[in-house]
Amino acid sequence: SCAAQTPCGRLLSTSSRCRTVMPAWVIDKYGSNEVLRFTKNASFPIINYPNEVIVKVFAAGLNPIDVAMRGGYGAATLSMKRDPLNIKQSGSEFPLVLGRDVSGVIMECGLDVKYFRERDEVWAAIPPWKQGSLAEFVVLSANEVSHKPKCLSHIEAAAIPYVATTAWSALVNTGGLRKDNCANKRILILGGSGGVGTFAVQMVKAWGAHVTVTCSQNAERFLRGLGADHVVDYTAGPVEEPLSALEKFDLILDNVGGDTERWALKLLKPWSGSKFVTLVTPFMQNTDRLGVADGMMQTAATVASKALKHLMKGVHYRWGFFAPSGSALDEIRDMVDAKQIRPVVEETFSFSQVPQAFEKVEKGHARGKTVVQIS
Ligand code: NDP
């Protein structure tokens, strides 16, 4: 028999050798929601490298990038990552499985995997160039995976990894924040009410920072409940006006983009190492539009000239990016288990309702995360 019991009492197949196909939501071309297709015959993932693990997916989180990728966002850049030698025909990424967050159970480990065993409960953020979590199983590198917080259900755990590793990469790796250097720092989070914002507020608050956020008026109580010290309603008029009246900031995380760059850098303390980190960058659009080589040149030129312009005014301008990291998730798990961070699940959908889950994310105005229960 292929069946074994997981710690949470669910049935789990002990070997992928038993299976060749699995249920999944896939797309066969880029487009609107109609391209989403349910199949019982998606290819079962295969361990290709000895450091990989196969995870049985119990819950999958959706992010705005899933909606964007459904429409073809990042196709050029991600194809290069999937097939660096450009051997395969264009379109070889299909059928493509979306879904960037996973919470589930390890089902099989490659020969070099030491840190995990079959049946361990894990969570991970799946890089956009890999097959996603809207499927019964997914294959990942062990260094992208982490043991999930014990105190969370799979649904709750799937609300965290992608936004958390993005916020970690932007705030820690790019912004230089650490748990021991945040006390007395003033941090502004532009766009506090969505997935990244609700996580980032809790993280820097747990590290002792003073946190100001911008959001719609109807999200004020919600954000104060997550720890925001000061909330500014961006729908009440030009938000830069009330923000300019406040004491200046040590770090700004921009989840909004648009015209924020025009005014936000003036809100930083000059000549003190203060940083503006934006998550809304033209990197993928450039490579989609101009091709990978020219797009990367254009991107490098743009970011270098902006960084230099702002450096001359005494502030640092940076782009932040999602980065998969099991070790960051290990630290985040400890913060969750210590009750410093809680998951914010706005709405849960069943596996048969994946198109409705995409509609929800596409409508915008998120207040936390949208999660799909897979099994
Ligand atoms: P969400 O869709 O979960 O959240 C966006 C939030 O912003 C919503 O709550 C929305 O609520 C609010 N909002 C919209 N306009 C404004 C505004 N002008 N001022 C303040 N708040 C606003 O997105 P995520 O949190 O997942 O992602 C945030 C951004 O970061 C996205 O642009 C995403 O593409 C980007 N990102 C980039 C990554 C990278 O690698 N560079 C990785 C992950 C995310 P409401 O409209 O009701 O106010």
Coordinates of N, CA, C and O in Angstrom, one line a residue, residues 47-221:
I47 N 11.4 14.7 -8.6 CA 12.7 15.2 -7.9 C 13.8 15.1 -9.0 O 14.1 14.0 -9.4
N48 N 14.3 16.2 -9.4 CA 15.3 16.2 -10.4 C 16.7 16.4 -9.8 O 17.7 16.1 -10.4
Y49 N 16.8 17.0 -8.6 CA 18.0 17.3 -8.0 C 18.0 16.7 -6.6 O 16.9 16.7 -5.9
P50 N 19.2 16.3 -6.0 CA 19.1 15.6 -4.7 C 18.7 16.5 -3.6 O 18.5 15.9 -2.5
N51 N 18.7 17.8 -3.8 CA 18.3 18.7 -2.6 C 16.8 19.0 -2.7 O 16.4 20.0 -2.0
E52 N 16.1 18.3 -3.5 CA 14.6 18.7 -3.7 C 13.7 17.8 -2.8 O 14.1 16.7 -2.4
V53 N 12.6 18.4 -2.5 CA 11.5 17.7 -1.8 C 10.2 17.8 -2.5 O 10.0 18.8 -3.2
I54 N 9.4 16.8 -2.4 CA 8.0 16.9 -2.9 C 7.1 17.2 -1.7 O 7.2 16.5 -0.7
V55 N 6.2 18.2 -1.8 CA 5.3 18.6 -0.8 C 3.9 18.3 -1.2 O 3.5 18.6 -2.3
K56 N 3.1 17.6 -0.3 CA 1.7 17.5 -0.6 C 1.1 18.8 -0.1 O 1.3 19.2 1.1
V57 N 0.3 19.4 -1.0 CA -0.2 20.7 -0.7 C -1.5 20.6 0.1 O -2.5 20.0 -0.4
F58 N -1.6 21.2 1.2 CA -2.9 21.3 2.0 C -3.6 22.6 1.7 O -4.8 22.7 1.7
A59 N -2.8 23.7 1.6 CA -3.4 25.0 1.4 C -2.4 25.8 0.5 O -1.2 25.7 0.6
A60 N -3.0 26.7 -0.4 CA -2.2 27.5 -1.3 C -2.7 29.0 -1.1 O -3.9 29.2 -1.1
G61 N -1.7 29.9 -1.0 CA -2.1 31.3 -1.0 C -1.9 31.9 -2.3 O -1.1 31.6 -3.1
L62 N -2.8 32.9 -2.6 CA -2.7 33.6 -3.9 C -2.2 35.0 -3.6 O -2.3 35.6 -2.5
N63 N -1.5 35.6 -4.6 CA -0.9 36.9 -4.6 C -1.2 37.6 -5.9 O -1.5 37.0 -6.9
P64 N -1.1 39.0 -5.8 CA -1.4 39.7 -7.1 C -0.5 39.2 -8.3 O -0.9 39.2 -9.4
I65 N 0.7 38.7 -8.0 CA 1.5 38.2 -9.1 C 0.9 37.0 -9.8 O 1.1 36.8 -11.0
D66 N 0.0 36.2 -9.1 CA -0.6 35.1 -9.8 C -1.6 35.6 -10.9 O -1.7 35.1 -12.0
V67 N -2.3 36.7 -10.5 CA -3.2 37.3 -11.5 C -2.4 37.9 -12.6 O -2.8 37.7 -13.8
A68 N -1.3 38.5 -12.3 CA -0.5 39.1 -13.4 C 0.1 38.1 -14.2 O 0.1 38.2 -15.5
M69 N 0.6 37.0 -13.6 CA 1.2 35.9 -14.4 C 0.2 35.2 -15.3 O 0.5 34.7 -16.4
R70 N -1.0 35.1 -14.8 CA -2.1 34.5 -15.6 C -2.2 35.3 -16.9 O -2.5 34.7 -18.0
G71 N -2.0 36.6 -16.8 CA -2.1 37.4 -18.0 C -0.8 37.6 -18.8 O -0.7 38.3 -19.8
G72 N 0.3 36.9 -18.4 CA 1.5 36.9 -19.2 C 2.6 37.7 -18.6 O 3.7 37.8 -19.1
Y73 N 2.4 38.3 -17.4 CA 3.4 39.2 -16.8 C 4.7 38.3 -16.5 O 4.6 37.2 -16.0
G74 N 5.8 38.9 -16.8 CA 7.1 38.3 -16.5 C 7.4 37.1 -17.4 O 8.4 36.4 -17.2
A75 N 6.6 36.9 -18.5 CA 6.8 35.6 -19.3 C 8.3 35.5 -19.8 O 8.9 34.5 -19.8
A76 N 8.8 36.7 -20.3 CA 10.2 36.6 -20.9 C 11.2 36.3 -19.8 O 12.0 35.4 -20.0
T77 N 11.1 37.0 -18.7 CA 12.1 36.8 -17.6 C 12.0 35.4 -17.1 O 13.0 34.8 -16.8
L78 N 10.8 35.0 -16.8 CA 10.6 33.7 -16.1 C 11.0 32.6 -17.1 O 11.5 31.6 -16.6
S79 N 10.8 32.7 -18.4 CA 11.2 31.7 -19.3 C 12.7 31.5 -19.3 O 13.2 30.4 -19.4
M80 N 13.4 32.7 -19.2 CA 14.8 32.6 -19.2 C 15.3 31.8 -17.9 O 16.2 31.0 -18.0
K81 N 14.6 32.1 -16.8 CA 15.0 31.4 -15.6 C 14.7 29.9 -15.7 O 15.5 29.0 -15.2
R82 N 13.6 29.5 -16.4 CA 13.2 28.1 -16.5 C 14.1 27.4 -17.4 O 14.4 26.2 -17.3
D83 N 14.5 28.1 -18.5 CA 15.3 27.5 -19.6 C 16.4 28.4 -20.0 O 16.4 29.0 -21.1
P84 N 17.5 28.5 -19.2 CA 18.5 29.5 -19.4 C 19.2 29.3 -20.8 O 19.7 30.3 -21.3
L85 N 19.3 28.1 -21.3 CA 20.0 27.9 -22.5 C 19.1 28.1 -23.8 O 19.6 27.9 -24.9
N86 N 17.9 28.4 -23.5 CA 16.9 28.6 -24.5 C 16.8 27.5 -25.5 O 16.8 27.6 -26.7
I87 N 16.7 26.2 -24.9 CA 16.6 25.0 -25.8 C 15.2 24.7 -26.2 O 14.9 24.3 -27.3
K88 N 14.3 25.1 -25.2 CA 12.9 24.6 -25.5 C 12.2 25.6 -26.4 O 12.6 26.8 -26.5
Q89 N 11.1 25.2 -27.0 CA 10.3 26.1 -27.8 C 9.5 27.1 -27.0 O 9.2 26.8 -25.8
S90 N 9.1 28.2 -27.5 CA 8.4 29.2 -26.7 C 7.0 28.5 -26.4 O 6.4 27.8 -27.2
G91 N 6.5 28.8 -25.2 CA 5.2 28.2 -24.8 C 5.5 26.9 -24.0 O 4.5 26.3 -23.6
S92 N 6.7 26.5 -23.8 CA 7.0 25.2 -23.2 C 6.7 25.3 -21.7 O 6.7 24.3 -21.0
E93 N 6.4 26.5 -21.2 CA 6.0 26.6 -19.7 C 4.6 26.0 -19.5 O 4.3 25.8 -18.3
F94 N 3.8 25.8 -20.5 CA 2.4 25.3 -20.3 C 2.4 23.8 -20.3 O 3.2 23.2 -21.0
P95 N 1.5 23.2 -19.7 CA 0.5 23.8 -18.7 C 1.2 24.3 -17.5 O 2.0 23.6 -16.9
L96 N 0.9 25.6 -17.2 CA 1.5 26.3 -16.1 C 0.6 26.2 -14.8 O -0.6 26.5 -14.9
V97 N 1.2 25.9 -13.7 CA 0.5 25.9 -12.4 C 0.8 27.2 -11.7 O 2.0 27.4 -11.4
L98 N -0.2 28.0 -11.3 CA 0.1 29.2 -10.5 C -0.1 28.9 -9.0 O -0.4 27.8 -8.6
G99 N 0.1 29.9 -8.2 CA 0.0 29.7 -6.7 C 1.4 29.8 -6.1 O 2.2 28.9 -6.3
R100 N 1.7 30.8 -5.3 CA 3.0 31.1 -4.8 C 3.2 30.6 -3.3 O 4.4 30.5 -2.9
D101 N 2.2 30.4 -2.6 CA 2.3 30.0 -1.2 C 1.9 28.6 -1.0 O 0.9 28.2 -1.6
V102 N 2.6 27.9 -0.2 CA 2.2 26.5 0.1 C 2.3 26.2 1.6 O 3.3 26.6 2.2
S103 N 1.3 25.5 2.1 CA 1.5 24.9 3.4 C 1.1 23.4 3.3 O 0.0 23.1 2.7
G104 N 1.9 22.5 3.7 CA 1.6 21.1 3.5 C 2.5 20.2 4.2 O 3.1 20.5 5.3
V105 N 2.7 19.0 3.6 CA 3.5 17.9 4.3 C 4.5 17.4 3.3 O 4.2 17.1 2.2
I106 N 5.7 17.2 3.8 CA 6.8 16.6 3.0 C 6.4 15.1 2.7 O 6.1 14.3 3.5
M107 N 6.4 14.8 1.4 CA 6.0 13.5 1.0 C 7.2 12.7 0.5 O 7.3 11.5 0.7
E108 N 8.2 13.3 0.0 CA 9.4 12.6 -0.5 C 10.6 13.5 -0.5 O 10.5 14.7 -0.8
C109 N 11.8 13.0 0.0 CA 13.0 13.9 0.0 C 14.1 13.3 -0.9 O 14.3 12.1 -1.0
G110 N 14.8 14.3 -1.6 CA 15.9 13.9 -2.4 C 17.0 13.4 -1.5 O 17.0 13.6 -0.3
L111 N 18.0 12.7 -2.1 CA 19.1 12.0 -1.3 C 19.9 12.9 -0.4 O 20.4 12.5 0.6
D112 N 20.1 14.2 -0.8 CA 20.9 15.1 0.0 C 20.2 15.9 1.0 O 20.8 16.7 1.7
V113 N 18.9 15.6 1.1 CA 18.1 16.5 2.1 C 18.3 15.9 3.5 O 18.0 14.8 3.7
K114 N 18.8 16.8 4.3 CA 19.1 16.3 5.7 C 18.1 16.9 6.7 O 17.8 16.3 7.8
Y115 N 17.6 18.1 6.4 CA 16.9 18.9 7.4 C 15.4 18.5 7.5 O 14.8 18.8 8.5
F116 N 14.9 17.8 6.5 CA 13.5 17.4 6.5 C 13.3 15.9 6.3 O 14.2 15.3 5.8
R117 N 12.2 15.5 6.8 CA 11.9 14.0 6.7 C 10.5 14.0 6.1 O 9.7 14.9 6.3
E118 N 10.1 12.8 5.6 CA 8.8 12.6 5.1 C 7.8 12.8 6.3 O 8.1 12.5 7.4
R119 N 6.7 13.5 6.0 CA 5.6 13.8 6.9 C 5.9 15.0 7.7 O 5.0 15.4 8.6
D120 N 7.0 15.7 7.6 CA 7.2 17.0 8.3 C 6.2 18.0 7.7 O 5.9 18.0 6.5
E121 N 5.6 18.8 8.6 CA 4.7 19.8 8.2 C 5.5 21.1 7.8 O 6.3 21.6 8.7
V122 N 5.3 21.6 6.6 CA 6.2 22.7 6.1 C 5.4 23.8 5.4 O 4.2 23.6 5.1
W123 N 6.1 24.9 5.3 CA 5.5 26.0 4.5 C 6.6 26.5 3.6 O 7.8 26.4 3.9
A124 N 6.2 27.2 2.5 CA 7.2 27.8 1.6 C 6.6 28.8 0.7 O 5.4 28.8 0.4
A125 N 7.5 29.7 0.2 CA 7.1 30.6 -0.9 C 7.7 30.1 -2.2 O 8.9 29.8 -2.2
I126 N 6.9 29.9 -3.2 CA 7.4 29.2 -4.4 C 7.9 30.3 -5.4 O 7.1 31.1 -5.8
P127 N 9.1 30.2 -5.9 CA 9.6 31.2 -6.8 C 8.7 31.2 -8.1 O 8.2 30.1 -8.5
P128 N 8.5 32.4 -8.7 CA 7.5 32.5 -9.8 C 8.0 31.6 -11.1 O 7.1 31.4 -11.9
W129 N 9.2 31.2 -11.1 CA 9.7 30.4 -12.3 C 9.4 29.0 -12.1 O 9.7 28.1 -12.9
K130 N 8.9 28.6 -10.9 CA 8.6 27.2 -10.7 C 7.1 26.9 -10.7 O 6.3 27.8 -10.6
Q131 N 6.7 25.6 -10.9 CA 5.3 25.2 -10.9 C 4.8 25.5 -9.5 O 5.4 25.3 -8.5
G132 N 3.5 26.0 -9.5 CA 3.0 26.6 -8.2 C 2.2 25.6 -7.4 O 2.2 24.3 -7.6
S133 N 1.4 26.1 -6.4 CA 0.8 25.3 -5.4 C -0.7 25.0 -5.6 O -1.3 24.4 -4.8
L134 N -1.2 25.5 -6.8 CA -2.7 25.1 -7.0 C -2.7 23.7 -7.6 O -3.3 23.5 -8.7
A135 N -2.2 22.8 -6.9 CA -2.1 21.4 -7.3 C -1.9 20.6 -6.1 O -1.6 21.1 -5.0
E136 N -2.1 19.3 -6.2 CA -2.1 18.4 -5.1 C -0.6 18.3 -4.5 O -0.4 18.1 -3.3
F137 N 0.4 18.4 -5.4 CA 1.8 18.2 -5.0 C 2.6 19.3 -5.7 O 2.3 19.7 -6.8
V138 N 3.8 19.6 -5.1 CA 4.7 20.6 -5.7 C 6.1 20.2 -5.3 O 6.3 19.6 -4.2
V139 N 7.1 20.4 -6.2 CA 8.5 20.1 -5.9 C 9.2 21.4 -5.7 O 9.0 22.4 -6.4
L140 N 10.0 21.4 -4.6 CA 10.8 22.6 -4.2 C 12.2 22.2 -3.8 O 12.4 21.1 -3.4
S141 N 13.1 23.2 -3.8 CA 14.4 23.0 -3.2 C 14.3 23.0 -1.7 O 13.5 23.9 -1.2
A142 N 15.0 22.2 -1.0 CA 14.8 22.1 0.4 C 15.2 23.5 1.1 O 14.6 23.9 2.1
N143 N 16.1 24.3 0.4 CA 16.4 25.6 1.0 C 15.3 26.6 0.8 O 15.5 27.7 1.4
E144 N 14.3 26.3 0.1 CA 13.2 27.2 0.0 C 12.1 26.9 1.0 O 11.1 27.6 1.2
V145 N 12.2 25.8 1.7 CA 11.2 25.2 2.6 C 11.6 25.4 4.0 O 12.7 25.5 4.4
S146 N 10.5 25.5 4.9 CA 10.8 25.6 6.3 C 9.7 24.9 7.1 O 8.6 24.7 6.6
H147 N 10.0 24.4 8.3 CA 9.0 23.8 9.1 C 7.9 24.9 9.5 O 8.3 26.0 9.9
K148 N 6.7 24.5 9.3 CA 5.6 25.5 9.5 C 5.4 25.8 11.0 O 5.7 24.9 11.8
P149 N 4.8 27.0 11.3 CA 4.5 27.3 12.7 C 3.5 26.2 13.3 O 2.5 26.0 12.6
K150 N 3.8 25.7 14.4 CA 3.0 24.7 15.0 C 1.6 25.2 15.3 O 0.6 24.5 15.3
C151 N 1.6 26.5 15.7 CA 0.3 27.1 16.2 C -0.7 27.5 15.1 O -1.8 27.9 15.3
L152 N -0.3 27.3 13.8 CA -1.2 27.7 12.7 C -1.7 26.5 12.0 O -1.1 25.5 11.8
S153 N -3.0 26.6 11.5 CA -3.5 25.7 10.6 C -2.8 25.8 9.2 O -2.1 26.8 9.0
H154 N -3.0 24.9 8.3 CA -2.4 25.0 7.0 C -3.0 26.2 6.3 O -2.3 26.9 5.6
I155 N -4.3 26.5 6.4 CA -4.9 27.7 5.8 C -4.2 28.9 6.3 O -3.8 29.8 5.5
E156 N -4.0 29.0 7.6 CA -3.4 30.2 8.1 C -1.9 30.3 7.7 O -1.4 31.4 7.3
A157 N -1.2 29.2 7.7 CA 0.2 29.2 7.3 C 0.4 29.6 5.8 O 1.3 30.3 5.5
A158 N -0.6 29.3 5.0 CA -0.5 29.6 3.5 C -0.7 31.1 3.3 O -0.5 31.5 2.2
A159 N -1.1 31.8 4.3 CA -1.3 33.3 4.1 C 0.0 34.1 4.3 O 0.0 35.3 4.1
I160 N 1.1 33.4 4.7 CA 2.3 34.2 5.1 C 3.5 34.1 4.1 O 4.1 35.1 3.9
P161 N 3.9 32.9 3.6 CA 5.3 32.9 3.1 C 5.7 33.9 2.0 O 6.7 34.5 2.1
Y162 N 4.9 34.1 0.9 CA 5.3 34.9 -0.2 C 5.4 36.4 0.3 O 6.4 37.0 0.0
V163 N 4.4 36.9 1.0 CA 4.5 38.3 1.4 C 5.6 38.4 2.5 O 6.3 39.5 2.6
A164 N 5.8 37.4 3.3 CA 6.7 37.5 4.4 C 8.2 37.5 3.8 O 9.0 38.3 4.2
T165 N 8.5 36.6 2.9 CA 9.8 36.6 2.3 C 10.1 37.8 1.5 O 11.2 38.3 1.4
T166 N 9.0 38.4 0.9 CA 9.2 39.6 0.1 C 9.5 40.8 1.1 O 10.4 41.5 0.9
A167 N 8.7 40.9 2.2 CA 8.9 41.9 3.2 C 10.3 41.7 3.8 O 11.1 42.7 4.1
W168 N 10.7 40.5 4.1 CA 12.0 40.2 4.7 C 13.1 40.7 3.8 O 14.1 41.3 4.2
S169 N 13.0 40.3 2.5 CA 14.0 40.7 1.5 C 14.1 42.2 1.4 O 15.2 42.8 1.4
A170 N 13.0 42.9 1.4 CA 13.0 44.3 1.2 C 13.5 45.0 2.5 O 14.3 46.0 2.4
L171 N 13.0 44.6 3.6 CA 13.3 45.3 4.9 C 14.6 44.9 5.5 O 15.4 45.8 6.0
V172 N 15.0 43.6 5.4 CA 16.2 43.1 6.1 C 17.4 43.2 5.1 O 18.3 43.9 5.3
N173 N 17.2 42.5 4.0 CA 18.4 42.4 3.0 C 18.6 43.8 2.4 O 19.8 44.2 2.2
T174 N 17.6 44.4 1.9 CA 17.7 45.7 1.2 C 17.7 46.9 2.1 O 18.5 47.8 2.0
G175 N 16.8 46.9 3.1 CA 16.6 48.0 4.0 C 17.6 48.0 5.2 O 17.7 49.0 5.9
G176 N 18.2 46.9 5.5 CA 19.2 46.8 6.6 C 18.6 46.7 8.0 O 19.3 46.9 9.0
L177 N 17.3 46.5 8.1 CA 16.7 46.4 9.4 C 17.0 45.0 10.0 O 17.1 44.0 9.3
R178 N 17.1 45.0 11.3 CA 17.3 43.7 12.1 C 16.5 43.9 13.4 O 16.1 45.0 13.8
K179 N 16.3 42.7 14.0 CA 15.5 42.9 15.3 C 16.2 43.7 16.3 O 15.5 44.3 17.2
D180 N 17.5 43.8 16.2 CA 18.2 44.6 17.3 C 18.6 46.0 16.8 O 19.3 46.7 17.5
N181 N 18.1 46.5 15.7 CA 18.4 47.9 15.3 C 17.2 48.7 15.0 O 17.3 49.8 14.4
C182 N 16.0 48.2 15.4 CA 14.7 48.9 15.0 C 14.2 49.8 16.1 O 13.4 50.7 15.8
A183 N 14.6 49.6 17.3 CA 14.1 50.4 18.4 C 14.3 51.9 18.1 O 15.4 52.3 17.6
N184 N 13.3 52.7 18.2 CA 13.4 54.2 18.0 C 13.5 54.5 16.5 O 13.6 55.7 16.2
K185 N 13.4 53.5 15.6 CA 13.4 53.9 14.2 C 11.9 54.2 13.8 O 11.0 53.6 14.3
R186 N 11.8 55.2 12.9 CA 10.5 55.6 12.4 C 10.4 55.0 11.0 O 11.1 55.3 10.1
I187 N 9.3 54.2 10.9 CA 9.2 53.5 9.6 C 7.8 53.8 9.0 O 6.8 53.8 9.8
L188 N 7.8 54.1 7.7 CA 6.5 54.4 7.0 C 6.3 53.3 6.0 O 7.1 53.0 5.2
I189 N 5.1 52.7 6.1 CA 4.7 51.7 5.1 C 3.6 52.3 4.3 O 2.4 52.5 4.8
L190 N 3.9 52.5 3.0 CA 2.9 53.0 2.1 C 2.1 51.8 1.5 O 2.6 50.9 0.9
G191 N 0.8 51.8 1.9 CA 0.0 50.6 1.5 C 0.1 49.5 2.6 O 0.7 48.5 2.4
G192 N -0.6 49.8 3.7 CA -0.5 48.9 4.8 C -1.5 47.7 4.9 O -1.3 46.8 5.6
S193 N -2.6 47.8 4.1 CA -3.7 46.9 4.3 C -3.7 45.6 3.5 O -4.5 44.7 3.7
G194 N -2.8 45.5 2.5 CA -2.7 44.3 1.7 C -1.9 43.2 2.3 O -1.5 43.2 3.5
G195 N -1.5 42.2 1.5 CA -0.7 41.1 2.0 C 0.6 41.5 2.6 O 1.0 41.2 3.7
V196 N 1.4 42.2 1.8 CA 2.8 42.6 2.2 C 2.7 43.6 3.4 O 3.4 43.5 4.4
G197 N 1.8 44.6 3.3 CA 1.6 45.6 4.3 C 1.3 45.0 5.7 O 1.9 45.3 6.7
T198 N 0.3 44.1 5.7 CA -0.2 43.6 7.0 C 0.9 42.7 7.7 O 1.0 42.7 8.9
F199 N 1.7 42.1 6.8 CA 2.9 41.4 7.4 C 3.9 42.3 7.9 O 4.5 42.2 9.0
A200 N 4.3 43.3 7.0 CA 5.4 44.2 7.3 C 5.2 45.0 8.6 O 6.1 45.2 9.4
V201 N 3.9 45.5 8.8 CA 3.6 46.3 10.0 C 3.9 45.5 11.2 O 4.6 45.9 12.1
Q202 N 3.5 44.2 11.2 CA 3.6 43.4 12.4 C 5.1 43.1 12.7 O 5.6 43.1 13.8
M203 N 5.9 42.9 11.6 CA 7.3 42.5 11.7 C 8.1 43.6 12.3 O 8.8 43.4 13.3
V204 N 7.9 44.8 11.8 CA 8.8 45.9 12.3 C 8.3 46.4 13.7 O 9.1 46.9 14.5
K205 N 7.0 46.2 13.9 CA 6.4 46.6 15.2 C 7.0 45.6 16.3 O 7.4 46.0 17.4
A206 N 7.1 44.3 15.9 CA 7.6 43.3 16.9 C 9.1 43.7 17.2 O 9.6 43.3 18.2
W207 N 9.8 44.3 16.2 CA 11.2 44.7 16.4 C 11.4 46.0 17.1 O 12.5 46.6 17.2
G208 N 10.3 46.6 17.5 CA 10.3 47.8 18.3 C 10.3 49.2 17.6 O 10.5 50.2 18.2
A209 N 10.0 49.1 16.3 CA 10.0 50.4 15.5 C 8.7 51.1 15.8 O 7.7 50.6 16.3
H210 N 8.7 52.5 15.5 CA 7.5 53.2 15.4 C 6.9 53.2 14.0 O 7.6 53.5 13.1
V211 N 5.7 52.7 13.8 CA 5.2 52.4 12.5 C 4.0 53.3 12.1 O 3.0 53.4 12.8
T212 N 4.2 54.0 11.0 CA 3.2 54.8 10.3 C 2.7 54.1 9.1 O 3.6 53.6 8.3
V213 N 1.4 54.0 8.8 CA 1.0 53.4 7.5 C 0.0 54.3 6.8 O -0.6 55.1 7.4
T214 N 0.0 54.1 5.5 CA -1.1 54.7 4.7 C -2.1 53.6 4.3 O -1.7 52.5 4.0
C215 N -3.4 53.9 4.3 CA -4.4 53.0 3.8 C -5.7 53.7 3.6 O -5.8 54.9 3.9
S216 N -6.7 53.0 3.1 CA -8.0 53.6 3.0 C -8.6 53.8 4.4 O -8.2 53.1 5.4
Q217 N -9.5 54.8 4.5 CA -10.1 55.1 5.9 C -10.7 53.9 6.5 O -10.5 53.7 7.7
N218 N -11.3 53.0 5.7 CA -12.0 51.9 6.4 C -11.1 50.8 6.8 O -11.5 49.8 7.3
A219 N -9.8 51.0 6.6 CA -8.8 50.0 7.1 C -8.1 50.4 8.3 O -7.2 49.7 8.8
E220 N -8.4 51.6 8.8 CA -7.6 52.2 9.9 C -7.7 51.3 11.2 O -6.6 51.0 11.7
R221 N -8.9 50.9 11.6 CA -9.0 50.1 12.8 C -8.2 48.8 12.7 O -7.6 48.3 13.6

